[in-house]
Amino acid sequence: VVGTDAKFQTLAGFDVLASNETPGFGDQIKYDYFRNQFKGVPAGALTLATSGDPEAIDTEIVAISGATVSSTAVVKTVSHYLTQVKEQMQQKGLIAP
């Protein structure tokens, strides 16, 4: 589940409803330290980094060590669908371009 502000400019965050990730590795996508990286970032394309500042509010999300596949899946999914939903809402006049 992904939330944004009313103008679709920044992410409010995301949550994982269900997953079958490896305990201790991939399941860390549900942990606050990973999820908090999405709060306040611009709604749009995100990139995954192997290192960096996970507390920085920017479009670069720092991957979970040992769980690059899970981290990649979350970042690609959020980026892909946020971009599509934002474009569709703009086309329908629901938010400003």
Coordinates of C-alpha atoms in Angstrom, one line a residue:
V1 CA 0.0 0.0 0.0
V2 CA 1.4 3.4 -1.0
G3 CA 0.1 6.8 0.1
T4 CA 0.8 10.3 -1.2
D5 CA -0.2 13.8 -0.3
A6 CA -3.4 15.2 -1.9
K7 CA -1.5 16.9 -4.7
F8 CA 0.5 13.6 -5.5
Q9 CA 3.8 15.4 -5.0
T10 CA 5.3 13.5 -2.1
L11 CA 5.0 10.0 -0.7
A12 CA 3.4 9.6 2.8
G13 CA 5.0 6.1 2.9
F14 CA 4.2 2.5 2.1
D15 CA 3.3 -0.6 4.0
V16 CA 3.6 -4.3 3.1
L17 CA 0.3 -6.1 3.5
A18 CA 1.7 -9.6 2.9
S19 CA 5.0 -11.1 1.8
N20 CA 6.8 -14.5 1.7
E21 CA 10.3 -13.1 2.0
T22 CA 13.2 -14.8 3.6
P23 CA 13.1 -14.2 7.4
G24 CA 16.0 -12.0 8.5
F25 CA 16.7 -10.7 5.0
G26 CA 13.9 -10.0 2.5
D27 CA 11.3 -9.6 5.2
Q28 CA 13.1 -6.4 6.3
I29 CA 11.1 -4.6 3.6
K30 CA 8.4 -4.5 6.4
Y31 CA 10.8 -2.9 8.9
D32 CA 10.5 0.8 9.7
Y33 CA 14.1 1.6 8.9
F34 CA 13.5 0.6 5.3
R35 CA 10.0 1.9 4.9
N36 CA 10.8 5.3 6.5
Q37 CA 13.1 6.0 3.5
F38 CA 9.9 6.5 1.4
K39 CA 8.3 9.1 3.7
G40 CA 8.4 12.6 2.2
V41 CA 10.2 11.7 -1.0
P42 CA 9.0 13.1 -4.3
A43 CA 6.2 11.0 -5.9
G44 CA 7.8 9.6 -9.1
A45 CA 10.8 7.6 -10.2
L46 CA 12.9 6.2 -7.4
T47 CA 16.3 4.7 -7.7
L48 CA 18.0 2.0 -5.6
A49 CA 21.4 2.5 -4.1
T50 CA 23.7 0.0 -2.5
S51 CA 25.0 2.6 0.0
G52 CA 24.2 6.1 1.1
D53 CA 22.2 7.9 3.7
P54 CA 18.9 6.1 4.4
E55 CA 17.7 9.1 6.3
A56 CA 18.1 11.5 3.4
I57 CA 14.7 12.6 1.9
D58 CA 15.4 12.1 -1.8
T59 CA 14.6 9.7 -4.6
E60 CA 17.5 7.4 -3.7
I61 CA 16.5 4.4 -1.6
V62 CA 19.2 2.4 0.1
A63 CA 18.9 -1.3 -0.4
I64 CA 18.7 -3.8 2.5
S65 CA 22.1 -5.6 2.8
G66 CA 21.6 -9.2 1.7
A67 CA 18.1 -8.5 0.3
T68 CA 18.8 -6.7 -2.9
V69 CA 16.1 -8.6 -4.8
S70 CA 13.5 -7.6 -2.3
S71 CA 14.7 -4.0 -2.2
T72 CA 14.7 -3.8 -6.0
A73 CA 11.2 -5.2 -6.2
V74 CA 9.8 -2.6 -3.8
V75 CA 11.5 0.3 -5.4
K76 CA 10.6 -0.7 -9.0
T77 CA 7.0 -1.5 -8.0
V78 CA 6.5 1.8 -6.2
S79 CA 8.2 3.8 -8.9
H80 CA 6.3 2.1 -11.8
Y81 CA 2.8 2.3 -10.4
L82 CA 3.2 5.8 -8.8
T83 CA 4.3 7.2 -12.1
Q84 CA 1.4 5.5 -13.9
V85 CA -1.2 6.6 -11.4
K86 CA 0.1 10.1 -11.3
E87 CA 0.0 10.4 -15.1
Q88 CA -3.6 9.1 -15.2
M89 CA -4.7 11.4 -12.5
Q90 CA -3.2 14.4 -14.4
Q91 CA -4.8 13.3 -17.6
K92 CA -8.2 13.1 -15.9
G93 CA -7.7 16.6 -14.4
L94 CA -7.7 15.3 -10.8
I95 CA -4.3 16.8 -10.0
A96 CA -2.3 19.6 -11.7
P97 CA 0.4 18.5 -14.2

